[in-house]
Coordinates of N, CA, C and O in Angstrom, one line a residue:
M165 N -1.0 -192.9 -48.0 CA 0.2 -193.6 -47.5 C 0.6 -194.6 -48.5 O -0.2 -195.3 -49.1
S166 N 1.9 -194.7 -48.7 CA 2.4 -195.7 -49.6 C 3.3 -196.7 -48.8 O 3.6 -196.5 -47.6
A167 N 3.7 -197.8 -49.4 CA 4.5 -198.8 -48.7 C 5.8 -198.2 -48.3 O 6.4 -197.3 -48.9
P168 N 6.3 -198.6 -47.1 CA 7.6 -198.1 -46.6 C 8.7 -198.4 -47.5 O 8.7 -199.4 -48.2
R169 N 9.6 -197.4 -47.6 CA 10.8 -197.6 -48.5 C 12.0 -197.8 -47.7 O 12.3 -197.1 -46.7
L170 N 12.9 -198.7 -48.3 CA 14.2 -198.9 -47.7 C 15.2 -198.0 -48.4 O 14.9 -197.4 -49.4
K171 N 16.4 -197.9 -47.8 CA 17.5 -197.1 -48.4 C 17.6 -197.6 -49.9 O 17.6 -198.7 -50.2
G172 N 17.8 -196.6 -50.8 CA 17.9 -196.9 -52.2 C 16.6 -196.9 -52.9 O 16.5 -197.2 -54.1
G173 N 15.5 -196.7 -52.2 CA 14.2 -196.6 -52.8 C 13.4 -198.0 -52.9 O 12.3 -198.0 -53.4
R174 N 14.0 -199.1 -52.5 CA 13.4 -200.4 -52.6 C 12.2 -200.4 -51.7 O 12.2 -200.0 -50.5
V175 N 11.1 -200.9 -52.2 CA 9.8 -201.0 -51.4 C 10.0 -202.2 -50.4 O 10.3 -203.3 -50.8
M176 N 9.7 -201.9 -49.2 CA 9.7 -203.0 -48.2 C 8.5 -203.9 -48.4 O 7.4 -203.5 -48.5
A177 N 8.8 -205.2 -48.5 CA 7.7 -206.2 -48.6 C 6.9 -206.2 -47.4 O 7.3 -205.9 -46.3
I178 N 5.6 -206.6 -47.6 CA 4.7 -206.7 -46.4 C 5.2 -207.6 -45.4 O 5.1 -207.3 -44.2
E179 N 5.9 -208.7 -45.7 CA 6.4 -209.6 -44.7 C 7.5 -209.0 -44.0 O 7.7 -209.2 -42.8
D180 N 8.4 -208.2 -44.6 CA 9.5 -207.5 -43.9 C 8.9 -206.5 -42.9 O 9.4 -206.4 -41.8
A181 N 7.8 -205.8 -43.3 CA 7.2 -204.8 -42.5 C 6.6 -205.6 -41.3 O 6.7 -205.1 -40.1
F182 N 6.0 -206.7 -41.5 CA 5.4 -207.5 -40.4 C 6.4 -207.9 -39.4 O 6.2 -207.8 -38.2
N183 N 7.5 -208.5 -39.9 CA 8.6 -208.9 -39.0 C 9.2 -207.8 -38.2 O 9.5 -207.9 -37.0
A184 N 9.4 -206.6 -38.9 CA 9.9 -205.5 -38.2 C 9.0 -205.0 -37.1 O 9.4 -204.8 -35.9
A185 N 7.7 -204.9 -37.4 CA 6.7 -204.4 -36.4 C 6.6 -205.5 -35.3 O 6.4 -205.1 -34.1
S186 N 6.6 -206.7 -35.6 CA 6.5 -207.8 -34.5 C 7.7 -207.6 -33.6 O 7.5 -207.7 -32.3
N187 N 8.9 -207.4 -34.1 CA 10.1 -207.2 -33.2 C 9.9 -206.0 -32.3 O 10.2 -206.0 -31.1
V188 N 9.4 -204.9 -32.9 CA 9.1 -203.7 -32.1 C 8.1 -204.0 -31.0 O 8.4 -203.6 -29.8
F189 N 7.1 -204.7 -31.3 CA 6.1 -205.0 -30.3 C 6.6 -205.9 -29.2 O 6.2 -205.9 -28.0
S190 N 7.5 -206.8 -29.6 CA 8.2 -207.7 -28.6 C 9.0 -206.8 -27.6 O 8.9 -207.0 -26.4
M191 N 9.8 -205.9 -28.2 CA 10.6 -205.1 -27.3 C 9.7 -204.2 -26.4 O 9.9 -204.0 -25.2
F192 N 8.6 -203.6 -27.0 CA 7.7 -202.8 -26.3 C 7.0 -203.6 -25.2 O 6.8 -203.1 -24.0
G193 N 6.7 -204.8 -25.5 CA 6.0 -205.7 -24.5 C 6.9 -206.0 -23.3 O 6.4 -205.9 -22.1
V194 N 8.2 -206.2 -23.5 CA 9.1 -206.4 -22.4 C 9.2 -205.1 -21.6 O 9.2 -205.2 -20.3
F195 N 9.3 -204.0 -22.2 CA 9.4 -202.7 -21.5 C 8.1 -202.5 -20.7 O 8.2 -202.1 -19.5
F196 N 7.0 -202.7 -21.3 CA 5.7 -202.5 -20.7 C 5.6 -203.3 -19.4 O 5.1 -202.9 -18.4
D197 N 6.0 -204.6 -19.5 CA 5.9 -205.5 -18.4 C 6.8 -205.0 -17.2 O 6.4 -205.0 -16.1
A198 N 8.0 -204.4 -17.5 CA 8.9 -203.9 -16.5 C 8.2 -202.7 -15.8 O 8.2 -202.5 -14.6
V199 N 7.6 -201.8 -16.6 CA 6.9 -200.7 -16.1 C 5.7 -201.1 -15.2 O 5.5 -200.6 -14.1
A200 N 4.9 -202.1 -15.7 CA 3.8 -202.6 -14.9 C 4.2 -203.2 -13.6 O 3.5 -203.0 -12.6
K201 N 5.3 -203.9 -13.6 CA 5.8 -204.4 -12.3 C 6.2 -203.3 -11.4 O 6.1 -203.5 -10.1
E202 N 6.7 -202.3 -11.9 CA 7.2 -201.2 -11.0 C 6.1 -200.3 -10.5 O 6.1 -199.9 -9.3
I203 N 5.1 -200.0 -11.3 CA 4.0 -199.1 -10.9 C 2.6 -199.7 -10.8 O 1.7 -199.0 -10.4
G204 N 2.5 -201.0 -11.2 CA 1.2 -201.6 -11.2 C 0.6 -201.6 -12.6 O 0.7 -200.7 -13.4
R205 N -0.1 -202.7 -12.9 CA -0.6 -202.9 -14.3 C -1.7 -201.9 -14.5 O -1.8 -201.3 -15.7
Q206 N -2.6 -201.6 -13.6 CA -3.6 -200.6 -13.8 C -3.1 -199.2 -14.2 O -3.5 -198.6 -15.1
K207 N -2.1 -198.8 -13.5 CA -1.5 -197.5 -13.8 C -0.7 -197.5 -15.1 O -0.8 -196.5 -15.9
A208 N -0.1 -198.6 -15.3 CA 0.7 -198.7 -16.6 C -0.3 -198.7 -17.8 O -0.1 -198.1 -18.8
N209 N -1.5 -199.4 -17.6 CA -2.5 -199.4 -18.7 C -3.0 -198.0 -18.9 O -3.3 -197.6 -20.0
S210 N -3.2 -197.2 -17.8 CA -3.7 -195.9 -17.9 C -2.7 -195.0 -18.7 O -3.1 -194.3 -19.6
F211 N -1.4 -195.2 -18.4 CA -0.4 -194.5 -19.2 C -0.3 -194.9 -20.6 O -0.2 -194.1 -21.5
L212 N -0.5 -196.2 -20.9 CA -0.6 -196.7 -22.2 C -1.7 -196.1 -23.0 O -1.5 -195.6 -24.1
S213 N -2.9 -196.0 -22.4 CA -4.1 -195.4 -23.1 C -3.8 -193.9 -23.4 O -4.1 -193.4 -24.5
E214 N -3.3 -193.3 -22.4 CA -3.1 -191.8 -22.5 C -2.0 -191.5 -23.6 O -2.2 -190.7 -24.5
S215 N -0.9 -192.2 -23.5 CA 0.2 -191.9 -24.5 C -0.2 -192.3 -25.9 O 0.1 -191.6 -26.8
L216 N -0.8 -193.5 -26.1 CA -1.1 -193.9 -27.5 C -2.3 -193.1 -28.0 O -2.5 -192.8 -29.1
G217 N -3.2 -192.7 -27.0 CA -4.3 -191.8 -27.4 C -3.8 -190.5 -27.9 O -4.2 -189.9 -29.0
N218 N -2.8 -189.9 -27.2 CA -2.1 -188.7 -27.7 C -1.4 -188.8 -29.0 O -1.5 -188.0 -29.9
F219 N -0.8 -190.0 -29.2 CA -0.1 -190.3 -30.4 C -1.1 -190.3 -31.6 O -0.9 -189.8 -32.7
G220 N -2.2 -191.0 -31.3 CA -3.3 -191.2 -32.3 C -3.9 -189.8 -32.7 O -4.1 -189.5 -33.9
A221 N -4.1 -188.9 -31.7 CA -4.6 -187.6 -32.0 C -3.6 -186.8 -32.9 O -4.0 -186.1 -33.8
S222 N -2.3 -186.9 -32.5 CA -1.3 -186.2 -33.3 C -1.2 -186.7 -34.7 O -1.1 -186.0 -35.7
A223 N -1.2 -188.1 -34.9 CA -1.2 -188.7 -36.2 C -2.4 -188.3 -37.0 O -2.4 -188.1 -38.2
G224 N -3.6 -188.3 -36.3 CA -4.8 -187.9 -37.0 C -4.8 -186.5 -37.5 O -5.2 -186.2 -38.7
K225 N -4.3 -185.6 -36.7 CA -4.2 -184.2 -37.1 C -3.2 -184.0 -38.3 O -3.5 -183.3 -39.2
A226 N -2.0 -184.7 -38.2 CA -1.1 -184.6 -39.3 C -1.6 -185.2 -40.6 O -1.5 -184.6 -41.7
S227 N -2.3 -186.3 -40.5 CA -2.8 -187.0 -41.7 C -3.9 -186.1 -42.3 O -4.0 -185.9 -43.5
K228 N -4.8 -185.5 -41.4 CA -5.8 -184.6 -41.9 C -5.3 -183.4 -42.7 O -5.8 -183.1 -43.7
E229 N -4.2 -182.8 -42.1 CA -3.6 -181.7 -42.8 C -2.9 -182.1 -44.1 O -3.1 -181.5 -45.1
Q230 N -2.2 -183.2 -44.1 CA -1.4 -183.7 -45.2 C -2.4 -184.1 -46.4 O -2.1 -183.9 -47.5
M231 N -3.5 -184.7 -46.0 CA -4.4 -185.2 -47.0 C -5.5 -184.3 -47.3 O -6.3 -184.5 -48.2
G232 N -5.6 -183.2 -46.6 CA -6.6 -182.2 -46.8 C -8.0 -182.7 -46.6 O -9.0 -182.3 -47.3
I233 N -8.2 -183.5 -45.5 CA -9.5 -184.1 -45.2 C -10.4 -183.1 -44.5 O -10.0 -182.5 -43.5
K234 N -11.5 -182.9 -45.0 CA -12.6 -182.1 -44.4 C -13.5 -183.0 -43.7 O -14.0 -182.7 -42.6
E235 N -13.9 -184.1 -44.3 CA -14.8 -185.0 -43.8 C -14.5 -186.4 -44.4 O -14.2 -186.5 -45.6
L236 N -14.5 -187.4 -43.6 CA -14.2 -188.8 -44.1 C -15.4 -189.4 -44.8 O -16.5 -189.1 -44.5
D237 N -15.1 -190.1 -45.8 CA -16.1 -190.9 -46.5 C -15.6 -192.4 -46.6 O -14.4 -192.7 -46.2
V238 N -16.4 -193.3 -47.0 CA -16.1 -194.7 -46.9 C -14.9 -195.0 -47.8 O -13.9 -195.7 -47.3
K239 N -14.8 -194.6 -49.0 CA -13.7 -194.9 -49.9 C -12.3 -194.3 -49.4 O -11.3 -195.1 -49.3
T240 N -12.3 -193.1 -48.9 CA -11.1 -192.5 -48.4 C -10.6 -193.2 -47.2 O -9.4 -193.5 -47.0
T241 N -11.6 -193.5 -46.3 CA -11.2 -194.2 -45.0 C -10.7 -195.6 -45.3 O -9.7 -196.1 -44.7
S242 N -11.3 -196.3 -46.2 CA -10.9 -197.7 -46.6 C -9.5 -197.6 -47.1 O -8.6 -198.5 -46.7
S243 N -9.2 -196.7 -48.0 CA -7.8 -196.6 -48.5 C -6.8 -196.2 -47.4 O -5.7 -196.8 -47.4
F244 N -7.2 -195.3 -46.6 CA -6.3 -194.9 -45.4 C -6.0 -196.1 -44.5 O -4.9 -196.3 -44.2
I245 N -7.0 -196.9 -44.2 CA -6.8 -198.0 -43.3 C -6.0 -199.1 -44.0 O -5.0 -199.6 -43.3
K246 N -6.2 -199.3 -45.2 CA -5.4 -200.3 -45.9 C -3.9 -200.0 -46.0 O -3.1 -200.8 -45.7
A247 N -3.7 -198.7 -46.3 CA -2.3 -198.3 -46.3 C -1.6 -198.3 -45.0 O -0.5 -198.7 -44.8
M248 N -2.4 -197.9 -43.9 CA -1.8 -197.8 -42.6 C -1.5 -199.3 -42.1 O -0.4 -199.5 -41.6
Y249 N -2.4 -200.2 -42.3 CA -2.2 -201.6 -41.9 C -1.1 -202.2 -42.7 O -0.3 -203.0 -42.1
E250 N -1.1 -202.0 -44.0 CA 0.0 -202.7 -44.8 C 1.3 -202.1 -44.4 O 2.3 -202.8 -44.5
G251 N 1.4 -200.9 -43.9 CA 2.7 -200.3 -43.4 C 3.2 -201.1 -42.2 O 4.4 -201.1 -41.9
L252 N 2.3 -201.8 -41.5 CA 2.7 -202.6 -40.4 C 2.8 -204.1 -40.8 O 3.0 -204.9 -39.9
G253 N 2.7 -204.3 -42.0 CA 2.8 -205.7 -42.5 C 1.5 -206.5 -42.3 O 1.5 -207.8 -42.3
V254 N 0.4 -205.8 -42.2 CA -0.9 -206.5 -41.9 C -1.7 -206.5 -43.2 O -2.0 -205.5 -43.8
S255 N -2.1 -207.7 -43.6 CA -3.1 -207.8 -44.7 C -4.5 -207.7 -44.1 O -4.9 -208.5 -43.3
V256 N -5.2 -206.6 -44.4 CA -6.5 -206.4 -43.8 C -7.6 -206.6 -44.9 O -7.4 -206.3 -46.0
V257 N -8.7 -207.2 -44.4 CA -9.8 -207.4 -45.3 C -10.9 -206.4 -44.8 O -11.2 -206.3 -43.6
I258 N -11.3 -205.5 -45.8 CA -12.2 -204.5 -45.4 C -13.6 -204.7 -46.1 O -13.6 -204.9 -47.3
Q259 N -14.6 -204.7 -45.3 CA -16.0 -204.8 -45.8 C -16.6 -203.4 -45.8 O -16.7 -202.8 -44.7
E260 N -17.0 -202.9 -46.9 CA -17.6 -201.6 -47.0 C -19.1 -201.6 -47.2 O -19.6 -202.5 -47.9
S261 N -19.8 -200.7 -46.5 CA -21.2 -200.5 -46.7 C -21.3 -199.0 -46.8 O -20.4 -198.3 -46.5
P262 N -22.5 -198.4 -47.1 CA -22.6 -197.0 -47.3 C -22.3 -196.2 -46.0 O -21.8 -195.1 -46.1
R263 N -22.5 -196.7 -44.8 CA -22.3 -196.0 -43.6 C -21.3 -196.7 -42.6 O -21.2 -196.2 -41.5
K264 N -20.7 -197.7 -43.1 CA -19.8 -198.5 -42.1 C -18.7 -199.2 -42.8 O -18.9 -199.7 -43.9
L265 N -17.6 -199.3 -42.2 CA -16.4 -200.1 -42.6 C -16.2 -201.1 -41.5 O -16.1 -200.7 -40.4
V266 N -16.0 -202.4 -41.9 CA -15.6 -203.4 -40.9 C -14.3 -203.9 -41.5 O -14.2 -204.3 -42.6
F267 N -13.3 -203.9 -40.6 CA -12.0 -204.4 -41.1 C -11.5 -205.5 -40.2 O -11.6 -205.4 -38.9
R268 N -11.0 -206.5 -40.8 CA -10.5 -207.7 -40.1 C -9.1 -208.0 -40.5 O -8.7 -207.9 -41.6
N269 N -8.3 -208.3 -39.4 CA -6.9 -208.8 -39.7 C -6.7 -210.1 -39.0 O -7.1 -210.3 -37.9
G270 N -6.0 -211.0 -39.7 CA -5.7 -212.3 -39.1 C -4.3 -212.3 -38.5 O -4.1 -212.4 -37.3
K271 N -3.3 -212.0 -39.4 CA -1.9 -212.0 -38.9 C -1.6 -210.7 -38.4 O -1.6 -209.7 -39.2
C272 N -1.2 -210.6 -37.1 CA -1.1 -209.3 -36.5 C 0.3 -209.2 -35.8 O 0.6 -210.0 -35.0
P273 N 1.1 -208.1 -36.1 CA 2.4 -208.0 -35.5 C 2.3 -207.7 -34.0 O 3.2 -208.0 -33.2
V274 N 1.2 -207.1 -33.5 CA 1.0 -206.8 -32.1 C 0.9 -208.2 -31.4 O 1.6 -208.5 -30.4
Y275 N 0.0 -209.0 -31.9 CA -0.3 -210.3 -31.3 C 1.0 -211.2 -31.4 O 1.4 -211.7 -30.3
T276 N 1.6 -211.2 -32.5 CA 2.8 -212.1 -32.7 C 4.0 -211.6 -31.8 O 4.6 -212.4 -31.1
G277 N 4.2 -210.3 -31.8 CA 5.3 -209.7 -31.0 C 5.1 -210.0 -29.5 O 6.0 -210.4 -28.8
L278 N 3.9 -209.7 -29.0 CA 3.6 -209.9 -27.6 C 3.6 -211.4 -27.2 O 4.1 -211.8 -26.1
K279 N 3.1 -212.2 -28.1 CA 3.1 -213.7 -27.9 C 4.5 -214.2 -27.8 O 4.8 -215.1 -26.9
N280 N 5.4 -213.7 -28.6 CA 6.8 -214.1 -28.6 C 7.5 -213.8 -27.3 O 8.6 -214.5 -27.0
V281 N 7.0 -212.9 -26.5 CA 7.7 -212.6 -25.2 C 6.8 -213.1 -24.1 O 7.0 -212.6 -22.9
G282 N 5.9 -214.0 -24.3 CA 5.2 -214.7 -23.3 C 3.9 -214.1 -22.8 O 3.3 -214.6 -21.8
Y283 N 3.3 -213.2 -23.5 CA 2.0 -212.6 -23.1 C 1.0 -213.7 -23.3 O 1.0 -214.4 -24.3
R284 N 0.0 -213.7 -22.4 CA -1.2 -214.6 -22.6 C -2.2 -213.9 -23.4 O -2.2 -212.6 -23.5
D285 N -3.1 -214.6 -24.0 CA -4.1 -214.0 -24.9 C -4.9 -212.9 -24.2 O -5.1 -211.8 -24.8
E286 N -5.3 -213.1 -23.0 CA -6.1 -212.1 -22.3 C -5.3 -210.8 -22.0 O -5.9 -209.7 -22.0
D287 N -4.0 -211.0 -21.8 CA -3.2 -209.8 -21.6 C -2.9 -209.1 -22.9 O -2.9 -207.8 -22.9
I288 N -2.9 -209.8 -24.0 CA -2.7 -209.2 -25.3 C -4.0 -208.4 -25.7 O -3.9 -207.3 -26.2
E289 N -5.2 -209.0 -25.4 CA -6.4 -208.3 -25.7 C -6.5 -207.0 -24.9 O -6.9 -206.0 -25.4
D290 N -6.1 -207.1 -23.6 CA -6.2 -205.9 -22.7 C -5.2 -204.8 -23.3 O -5.6 -203.7 -23.4
F291 N -4.0 -205.2 -23.7 CA -3.0 -204.3 -24.3 C -3.6 -203.7 -25.5 O -3.5 -202.5 -25.7
C292 N -4.2 -204.5 -26.4 CA -4.7 -204.0 -27.7 C -5.9 -203.0 -27.5 O -5.9 -201.9 -28.1
R293 N -6.8 -203.3 -26.6 CA -7.9 -202.4 -26.3 C -7.5 -201.1 -25.7 O -8.0 -200.0 -26.0
K294 N -6.5 -201.2 -24.8 CA -6.1 -200.0 -24.0 C -5.0 -199.2 -24.7 O -4.8 -198.0 -24.5
G295 N -4.3 -199.8 -25.7 CA -3.2 -199.2 -26.4 C -3.6 -198.8 -27.8 O -4.1 -197.7 -28.1
P296 N -3.4 -199.8 -28.8 CA -3.7 -199.5 -30.2 C -5.2 -199.1 -30.4 O -5.5 -198.3 -31.2
G297 N -6.1 -199.7 -29.6 CA -7.5 -199.3 -29.7 C -7.7 -197.9 -29.3 O -8.5 -197.1 -30.0
A298 N -7.1 -197.4 -28.2 CA -7.2 -196.0 -27.8 C -6.6 -195.1 -28.9 O -7.1 -194.0 -29.2
M299 N -5.5 -195.6 -29.5 CA -4.8 -194.8 -30.5 C -5.7 -194.6 -31.7 O -5.9 -193.5 -32.2
M300 N -6.3 -195.7 -32.2 CA -7.2 -195.6 -33.3 C -8.5 -194.7 -33.1 O -8.9 -194.0 -33.9
D301 N -9.0 -194.9 -31.9 CA -10.2 -194.0 -31.5 C -9.8 -192.6 -31.6 O -10.5 -191.8 -32.2
A302 N -8.7 -192.2 -31.0 CA -8.2 -190.8 -31.0 C -7.9 -190.3 -32.4 O -8.2 -189.2 -32.8
L303 N -7.3 -191.2 -33.2 CA -7.0 -190.9 -34.6 C -8.2 -190.5 -35.4 O -8.3 -189.5 -36.1
F304 N -9.2 -191.4 -35.3 CA -10.5 -191.1 -36.1 C -11.2 -189.9 -35.5 O -11.8 -189.2 -36.3
K305 N -11.2 -189.7 -34.2 CA -11.9 -188.5 -33.7 C -11.2 -187.2 -34.2 O -11.9 -186.2 -34.5
Q306 N -9.9 -187.3 -34.4 CA -9.2 -186.1 -35.0 C -9.5 -186.0 -36.5 O -9.6 -184.8 -37.0
L307 N -9.5 -187.1 -37.2 CA -9.7 -187.0 -38.6 C -11.1 -186.5 -39.0 O -11.3 -185.7 -39.9
D308 N -12.1 -187.0 -38.2 CA -13.5 -186.6 -38.4 C -14.3 -186.9 -37.2 O -14.6 -188.1 -37.0
P309 N -14.7 -185.9 -36.4 CA -15.4 -186.2 -35.2 C -16.8 -186.8 -35.3 O -17.4 -187.2 -34.4
T310 N -17.3 -186.8 -36.6 CA -18.6 -187.4 -36.8 C -18.6 -188.9 -37.0 O -19.6 -189.5 -37.1
V311 N -17.4 -189.5 -37.1 CA -17.3 -190.9 -37.2 C -17.0 -191.6 -35.9 O -16.4 -190.9 -35.0
T312 N -17.3 -192.8 -35.8 CA -17.1 -193.6 -34.5 C -16.3 -194.8 -34.8 O -16.6 -195.6 -35.7
Y313 N -15.2 -195.0 -34.1 CA -14.3 -196.1 -34.2 C -14.6 -197.1 -33.0 O -14.7 -196.6 -31.9
T314 N -14.7 -198.4 -33.3 CA -14.8 -199.4 -32.2 C -14.0 -200.6 -32.5 O -14.0 -201.1 -33.7
F315 N -13.3 -201.1 -31.5 CA -12.6 -202.4 -31.6 C -13.6 -203.4 -31.2 O -14.0 -203.5 -30.0
T316 N -14.2 -204.1 -32.1 CA -15.4 -204.9 -31.9 C -15.1 -206.3 -31.5 O -15.9 -206.9 -30.8
K317 N -14.0 -206.9 -31.9 CA -13.8 -208.3 -31.6 C -12.3 -208.6 -31.5 O -11.5 -208.2 -32.4
Y318 N -11.9 -209.2 -30.5 CA -10.5 -209.7 -30.3 C -10.4 -211.2 -30.7 O -11.3 -212.0 -30.4
R319 N -9.4 -211.6 -31.4 CA -9.2 -213.0 -31.8 C -9.3 -213.9 -30.6 O -8.8 -213.5 -29.5
R320 N -9.8 -215.1 -30.7 CA -9.8 -216.1 -29.7 C -8.8 -217.2 -29.8 O -8.7 -218.0 -29.0
S321 N -8.0 -217.1 -30.9 CA -6.9 -218.1 -31.2 C -6.0 -217.4 -32.2 O -6.4 -216.4 -32.8
P322 N -4.8 -218.0 -32.3 CA -3.8 -217.4 -33.3 C -4.4 -217.3 -34.7 O -4.0 -216.5 -35.5
D323 N -5.3 -218.3 -35.1 CA -5.8 -218.3 -36.4 C -7.1 -217.5 -36.6 O -7.6 -217.4 -37.7
D324 N -7.6 -216.9 -35.5 CA -8.8 -216.1 -35.6 C -8.5 -214.7 -36.1 O -7.3 -214.4 -36.5
V325 N -9.4 -213.8 -36.1 CA -9.2 -212.4 -36.6 C -9.6 -211.5 -35.5 O -10.5 -211.8 -34.6
C326 N -9.0 -210.3 -35.5 CA -9.5 -209.1 -34.8 C -10.4 -208.4 -35.7 O -10.2 -208.4 -36.9
E327 N -11.4 -207.7 -35.2 CA -12.3 -206.9 -36.0 C -12.5 -205.5 -35.4 O -12.6 -205.4 -34.2
E328 N -12.5 -204.5 -36.3 CA -12.7 -203.1 -35.9 C -13.7 -202.6 -36.9 O -13.9 -203.1 -38.0
E329 N -14.3 -201.5 -36.5 CA -15.3 -200.8 -37.4 C -15.2 -199.3 -37.3 O -14.9 -198.8 -36.2
V330 N -15.6 -198.7 -38.4 CA -15.7 -197.2 -38.4 C -17.1 -197.0 -38.9 O -17.5 -197.5 -40.0
V331 N -17.9 -196.2 -38.1 CA -19.3 -195.9 -38.5 C -19.4 -194.4 -38.9 O -18.9 -193.6 -38.1
F332 N -20.0 -194.2 -40.0 CA -20.2 -192.8 -40.4 C -21.5 -192.3 -40.1 O -22.5 -192.9 -40.4
K333 N -21.6 -191.1 -39.4 CA -22.9 -190.6 -38.9 C -23.7 -190.0 -40.1 O -24.9 -189.9 -40.0
K334 N -23.0 -189.4 -41.1 CA -23.7 -188.7 -42.2 C -23.9 -189.6 -43.3 O -23.3 -190.5 -43.6

């Protein structure tokens, strides 16, 4: 994955990507609240997990085919995560070990976008675990069923970090 390009081939700066993604998550947050008020938060969260899980599986399948992935390794996965997160304007710090990747992000467009429309921290955590977390889990299961994805830590303040990990079985 490479940096998103604007009309005329200009590379979108990471800050531009962050601002765009934050705006999208603000709009999605308003929509999600309206749905939750109509059908209940539990059912809305179930739909969120199902729909983003399906999206993650589709994205994983497409990425696997485009990249010709047979089995994930630490270096390929690290590069994949970095490109994916930077496409959303997220500077991610990745710690590599032979069988595990731990990735942390501080500035997050999901957090910022939902905070901008009044979400509380506990609601953002719930949204992230049931939405983007479900998407990432499905994406990695599709890319390589032998790896395990886990959303390990949610930020406790705006200046804190979220942490995720991918563990390689082989």
